[in-house]
Amino acid sequence: MSEHFEQEPHNAITDSGIARVIPCKKLEMKDPLKWLALGLRDLLRAPFLTVFFGLFFAAIPWFITYLVALTGWHLVILPAMVCFMLIGPFLAAGLYDISWELEKGHKPSLWHSIKAVSRNAVNEWGFGIMLMVLMIFWLRVASMIHALYPSYYGDNLEELLPFLILGTVVGAIFTAIVFFLSAFTQPILMERKVDMATAVLTSVNAVWLNKGPMLFWGGIIVTTVFIGFITGFVGFIFLMPLIGYATWHGYIDAIETKRERKFE
């Protein structure tokens, strides 16, 4: 890699003046498949930690579904799925740390992974709070949509269809926003110890300048979440760690460095 960053294309993100934007690389459509392959390698090299974090990820949607069954409000499942995708990047910090340790040639440990959030604590917790605010905002919007649903309608598909379409469109918009904001934010904060605004804008810029490959990557993530739900959450035990590991390799591929990484 070159000693200095290449000139970043000017756009509304880089010229915003909110924070500096770390330049990104040009990705290819096949790159997300490479990230998955590298993520699978990490999964096989750290099976115990993979299962530990995987069980944690599987427990979250199970608990959401339990609440749905407990309250009888079955229409909460759509916003609940989006909420799961909102908090996923923040909870994946431990998985990023595992891939980082393997990349360094170190043996990853549970304690080291748990401490991952503390490396850039203020900004990482700020990022977590930002995701939580978005999650709460989405829940309020979902509640408003549900309130507009006529109580005299039945539960057949034809009557539910307008509500499901509206909820899906709004949920997709929120998911896209969160994807832009969080695609690479957490790995940036972990490795570079920059401020949250820099990490978020860098993530947004990288996604914007690589729309094709990142749309493909986003589709893989959505498909993974869907598979996890239809397998009764068992799929999350392995699929979410796989996505976490792959995301770290995506970050390495997407975001420039001033000089070549030299791990001890």
Short mmCIF file of C-alpha atoms in Angstrom, two decimals:
data_model
loop_
_atom_site.label_atom_id
_atom_site.label_comp_id
_atom_site.label_asym_id
_atom_site.label_seq_id
_atom_site.Cartn_x
_atom_site.Cartn_y
_atom_site.Cartn_z
CA MET A 1 0.00 0.00 0.00
CA SER A 2 1.10 3.57 -0.54
CA GLU A 3 2.40 5.69 2.29
CA HIS A 4 -0.32 8.28 1.78
CA PHE A 5 -4.03 8.00 1.10
CA GLU A 6 -5.10 8.32 -2.49
CA GLN A 7 -7.23 11.34 -3.34
CA GLU A 8 -10.81 10.50 -2.36
CA PRO A 9 -13.56 11.39 -4.89
CA HIS A 10 -15.45 14.47 -3.74
CA ASN A 11 -19.10 14.06 -2.82
CA ALA A 12 -21.58 15.37 -0.25
CA ILE A 13 -20.19 12.95 2.35
CA THR A 14 -16.51 13.87 2.03
CA ASP A 15 -17.33 17.59 1.73
CA SER A 16 -19.79 17.65 4.66
CA GLY A 17 -17.24 19.07 7.09
CA ILE A 18 -18.72 17.03 9.95
CA ALA A 19 -15.60 14.89 10.31
CA ARG A 20 -12.79 13.55 8.19
CA VAL A 21 -13.56 10.62 5.94
CA ILE A 22 -11.01 7.81 5.64
CA PRO A 23 -10.63 6.90 1.95
CA CYS A 24 -12.03 3.58 0.77
CA LYS A 25 -10.95 1.12 -1.90
CA LYS A 26 -12.86 0.07 -4.99
CA LEU A 27 -14.59 -3.26 -4.36
CA GLU A 28 -15.61 -5.90 -6.88
CA MET A 29 -18.93 -7.75 -7.01
CA LYS A 30 -17.25 -11.03 -6.06
CA ASP A 31 -15.59 -9.61 -2.93
CA PRO A 32 -18.46 -10.45 -0.51
CA LEU A 33 -18.06 -14.12 -1.45
CA LYS A 34 -14.37 -13.87 -0.60
CA TRP A 35 -15.27 -12.35 2.77
CA LEU A 36 -17.58 -15.28 3.46
CA ALA A 37 -14.81 -17.75 2.61
CA LEU A 38 -12.41 -16.00 4.96
CA GLY A 39 -15.12 -15.83 7.63
CA LEU A 40 -15.70 -19.56 7.32
CA ARG A 41 -11.99 -20.13 7.83
CA ASP A 42 -12.08 -18.09 11.04
CA LEU A 43 -15.19 -19.97 12.19
CA LEU A 44 -13.40 -23.29 11.84
CA ARG A 45 -10.30 -21.98 13.61
CA ALA A 46 -12.23 -20.73 16.65
CA PRO A 47 -15.13 -23.20 17.13
CA PHE A 48 -15.63 -22.69 20.88
CA LEU A 49 -15.82 -18.90 20.66
CA THR A 50 -18.01 -19.18 17.57
CA VAL A 51 -20.57 -21.31 19.41
CA PHE A 52 -20.42 -19.05 22.50
CA PHE A 53 -21.25 -15.89 20.56
CA GLY A 54 -23.59 -17.79 18.26
CA LEU A 55 -25.71 -18.96 21.19
CA PHE A 56 -25.85 -15.38 22.39
CA PHE A 57 -27.09 -14.21 18.99
CA ALA A 58 -29.62 -17.04 18.82
CA ALA A 59 -31.00 -16.17 22.26
CA ILE A 60 -31.91 -12.61 21.23
CA PRO A 61 -34.46 -13.44 18.49
CA TRP A 62 -35.75 -16.32 20.60
CA PHE A 63 -36.47 -13.87 23.41
CA ILE A 64 -38.13 -11.47 20.97
CA THR A 65 -40.37 -14.24 19.70
CA TYR A 66 -41.15 -15.29 23.26
CA LEU A 67 -42.33 -11.76 24.00
CA VAL A 68 -44.49 -11.84 20.89
CA ALA A 69 -46.10 -15.09 22.06
CA LEU A 70 -46.48 -13.72 25.59
CA THR A 71 -48.18 -10.50 24.51
CA GLY A 72 -50.15 -12.01 21.65
CA TRP A 73 -49.13 -9.09 19.41
CA HIS A 74 -48.02 -11.14 16.40
CA LEU A 75 -47.58 -8.05 14.22
CA VAL A 76 -44.53 -7.06 16.30
CA ILE A 77 -42.44 -9.70 14.53
CA LEU A 78 -41.55 -7.38 11.62
CA PRO A 79 -40.19 -4.50 13.74
CA ALA A 80 -38.54 -7.08 15.99
CA MET A 81 -36.58 -8.47 13.03
CA VAL A 82 -35.41 -4.98 12.11
CA CYS A 83 -34.44 -4.33 15.75
CA PHE A 84 -32.32 -7.47 15.67
CA MET A 85 -30.52 -6.13 12.60
CA LEU A 86 -30.09 -2.73 14.29
CA ILE A 87 -28.23 -4.04 17.34
CA GLY A 88 -26.33 -6.77 15.50
CA PRO A 89 -23.31 -4.65 14.44
CA PHE A 90 -22.69 -3.47 17.99
CA LEU A 91 -22.96 -6.96 19.51
CA ALA A 92 -20.60 -8.34 16.86
CA ALA A 93 -17.59 -6.51 18.36
CA GLY A 94 -16.39 -9.73 19.99
CA LEU A 95 -16.49 -11.54 16.66
CA TYR A 96 -14.47 -8.81 14.97
CA ASP A 97 -11.88 -9.17 17.70
CA ILE A 98 -11.58 -12.92 17.04
CA SER A 99 -10.87 -12.36 13.35
CA TRP A 100 -8.44 -9.59 14.21
CA GLU A 101 -6.54 -11.83 16.63
CA LEU A 102 -6.39 -14.65 14.07
CA GLU A 103 -5.14 -12.18 11.47
CA LYS A 104 -2.33 -11.21 13.84
CA GLY A 105 -1.41 -14.85 14.33
CA HIS A 106 -2.59 -14.77 17.96
CA LYS A 107 -4.81 -17.26 19.72
CA PRO A 108 -8.16 -15.52 20.37
CA SER A 109 -9.65 -15.72 23.85
CA LEU A 110 -13.08 -15.08 25.30
CA TRP A 111 -11.88 -12.43 27.72
CA HIS A 112 -9.97 -10.58 25.00
CA SER A 113 -13.10 -10.58 22.83
CA ILE A 114 -15.33 -9.37 25.65
CA LYS A 115 -12.94 -6.46 26.28
CA ALA A 116 -13.09 -5.46 22.59
CA VAL A 117 -15.64 -2.71 23.24
CA SER A 118 -13.33 -1.05 25.78
CA ARG A 119 -10.59 -0.20 23.24
CA ASN A 120 -12.37 2.92 22.09
CA ALA A 121 -15.01 2.84 24.81
CA VAL A 122 -16.52 6.33 24.59
CA ASN A 123 -17.05 6.24 20.83
CA GLU A 124 -18.06 2.57 20.72
CA TRP A 125 -20.68 3.06 23.43
CA GLY A 126 -21.77 6.21 21.62
CA PHE A 127 -22.24 4.11 18.51
CA GLY A 128 -24.26 1.60 20.53
CA ILE A 129 -26.46 4.38 21.89
CA MET A 130 -26.98 5.70 18.36
CA LEU A 131 -28.18 2.26 17.24
CA MET A 132 -30.43 2.02 20.28
CA VAL A 133 -32.01 5.40 19.51
CA LEU A 134 -32.66 4.26 15.95
CA MET A 135 -34.17 1.04 17.29
CA ILE A 136 -36.49 2.93 19.65
CA PHE A 137 -37.47 5.32 16.87
CA TRP A 138 -38.28 2.39 14.60
CA LEU A 139 -40.42 0.80 17.32
CA ARG A 140 -42.36 4.04 17.70
CA VAL A 141 -42.93 4.22 13.94
CA ALA A 142 -44.00 0.56 13.94
CA SER A 143 -46.43 1.31 16.78
CA MET A 144 -47.91 4.18 14.77
CA ILE A 145 -48.35 1.91 11.75
CA HIS A 146 -50.03 -0.69 13.95
CA ALA A 147 -52.30 1.96 15.45
CA LEU A 148 -53.49 2.86 11.96
CA TYR A 149 -54.43 -0.75 11.28
CA PRO A 150 -58.25 -1.04 11.66
CA SER A 151 -59.21 -3.24 14.60
CA TYR A 152 -62.16 -4.73 12.70
CA TYR A 153 -59.87 -6.29 10.07
CA GLY A 154 -59.31 -10.01 10.30
CA ASP A 155 -56.06 -11.94 10.14
CA ASN A 156 -56.36 -13.26 6.60
CA LEU A 157 -53.60 -12.39 4.14
CA GLU A 158 -55.74 -10.17 1.92
CA GLU A 159 -56.68 -7.87 4.81
CA LEU A 160 -53.17 -7.91 6.28
CA LEU A 161 -51.45 -7.22 2.95
CA PRO A 162 -51.63 -3.37 2.99
CA PHE A 163 -50.21 -3.32 6.52
CA LEU A 164 -47.46 -5.80 5.63
CA ILE A 165 -46.49 -3.82 2.52
CA LEU A 166 -46.31 -0.55 4.45
CA GLY A 167 -44.34 -2.16 7.27
CA THR A 168 -41.95 -3.82 4.83
CA VAL A 169 -41.27 -0.57 2.94
CA VAL A 170 -40.68 1.43 6.11
CA GLY A 171 -38.58 -1.36 7.60
CA ALA A 172 -36.48 -1.58 4.44
CA ILE A 173 -35.79 2.15 4.59
CA PHE A 174 -34.67 1.92 8.22
CA THR A 175 -32.56 -1.14 7.47
CA ALA A 176 -30.85 0.63 4.54
CA ILE A 177 -30.08 3.65 6.71
CA VAL A 178 -28.59 1.48 9.45
CA PHE A 179 -26.60 -0.51 6.89
CA PHE A 180 -24.99 2.70 5.56
CA LEU A 181 -24.26 3.93 9.08
CA SER A 182 -22.90 0.69 10.50
CA ALA A 183 -21.44 -1.45 7.68
CA PHE A 184 -17.83 -0.82 8.76
CA THR A 185 -18.21 1.57 11.71
CA GLN A 186 -17.49 -0.87 14.52
CA PRO A 187 -14.29 -2.34 13.00
CA ILE A 188 -13.04 1.18 12.28
CA LEU A 189 -13.61 2.22 15.89
CA MET A 190 -11.91 -0.92 17.19
CA GLU A 191 -8.75 -0.73 15.12
CA ARG A 192 -8.19 2.98 14.58
CA LYS A 193 -9.55 4.63 17.74
CA VAL A 194 -11.03 7.51 15.75
CA ASP A 195 -14.11 9.49 16.77
CA MET A 196 -17.59 8.13 16.05
CA ALA A 197 -18.40 10.75 13.40
CA THR A 198 -15.30 9.82 11.40
CA ALA A 199 -16.11 6.11 11.60
CA VAL A 200 -19.76 6.58 10.63
CA LEU A 201 -19.02 8.91 7.70
CA THR A 202 -16.28 6.59 6.50
CA SER A 203 -18.73 3.68 6.55
CA VAL A 204 -21.40 5.69 4.69
CA ASN A 205 -18.86 6.79 2.10
CA ALA A 206 -17.53 3.26 1.54
CA VAL A 207 -21.04 1.89 1.00
CA TRP A 208 -22.02 4.77 -1.28
CA LEU A 209 -18.95 4.44 -3.52
CA ASN A 210 -19.33 0.64 -3.71
CA LYS A 211 -23.10 0.37 -4.14
CA GLY A 212 -23.07 -2.83 -6.21
CA PRO A 213 -20.84 -5.02 -4.01
CA MET A 214 -22.34 -3.58 -0.82
CA LEU A 215 -25.89 -4.16 -2.05
CA PHE A 216 -24.85 -7.76 -2.69
CA TRP A 217 -23.36 -7.93 0.81
CA GLY A 218 -26.50 -6.43 2.33
CA GLY A 219 -28.57 -9.04 0.51
CA ILE A 220 -26.40 -11.79 1.97
CA ILE A 221 -26.94 -10.40 5.48
CA VAL A 222 -30.72 -10.17 5.01
CA THR A 223 -30.80 -13.72 3.62
CA THR A 224 -28.78 -14.91 6.60
CA VAL A 225 -31.21 -13.33 9.05
CA PHE A 226 -34.14 -14.88 7.18
CA ILE A 227 -32.54 -18.35 7.27
CA GLY A 228 -31.88 -17.91 10.98
CA PHE A 229 -35.54 -17.20 11.64
CA ILE A 230 -36.96 -20.03 9.53
CA THR A 231 -34.60 -22.54 11.19
CA GLY A 232 -36.02 -21.72 14.60
CA PHE A 233 -32.97 -19.56 15.44
CA VAL A 234 -30.64 -22.57 15.39
CA GLY A 235 -29.05 -21.22 12.21
CA PHE A 236 -28.00 -18.07 14.05
CA ILE A 237 -25.52 -20.08 16.13
CA PHE A 238 -23.26 -20.41 13.10
CA LEU A 239 -24.56 -17.88 10.60
CA MET A 240 -24.20 -14.74 12.73
CA PRO A 241 -20.56 -15.48 13.70
CA LEU A 242 -19.88 -16.20 10.02
CA ILE A 243 -21.28 -12.78 9.06
CA GLY A 244 -19.31 -11.15 11.87
CA TYR A 245 -16.01 -12.66 10.79
CA ALA A 246 -16.74 -11.87 7.13
CA THR A 247 -17.53 -8.26 8.02
CA TRP A 248 -14.06 -7.84 9.52
CA HIS A 249 -12.48 -9.05 6.29
CA GLY A 250 -14.81 -6.76 4.36
CA TYR A 251 -13.53 -3.86 6.44
CA ILE A 252 -9.91 -4.82 5.71
CA ASP A 253 -10.74 -4.92 2.00
CA ALA A 254 -12.79 -1.72 1.90
CA ILE A 255 -11.02 0.89 4.04
CA GLU A 256 -7.61 2.31 3.14
CA THR A 257 -4.61 2.43 5.48
CA LYS A 258 -1.73 4.90 5.36
CA ARG A 259 0.81 2.08 5.52
CA GLU A 260 0.81 -1.68 5.34
CA ARG A 261 -0.34 -3.49 8.47
CA LYS A 262 2.50 -5.24 10.30
CA PHE A 263 1.20 -7.53 13.00
CA GLU A 264 3.49 -8.78 15.76
#
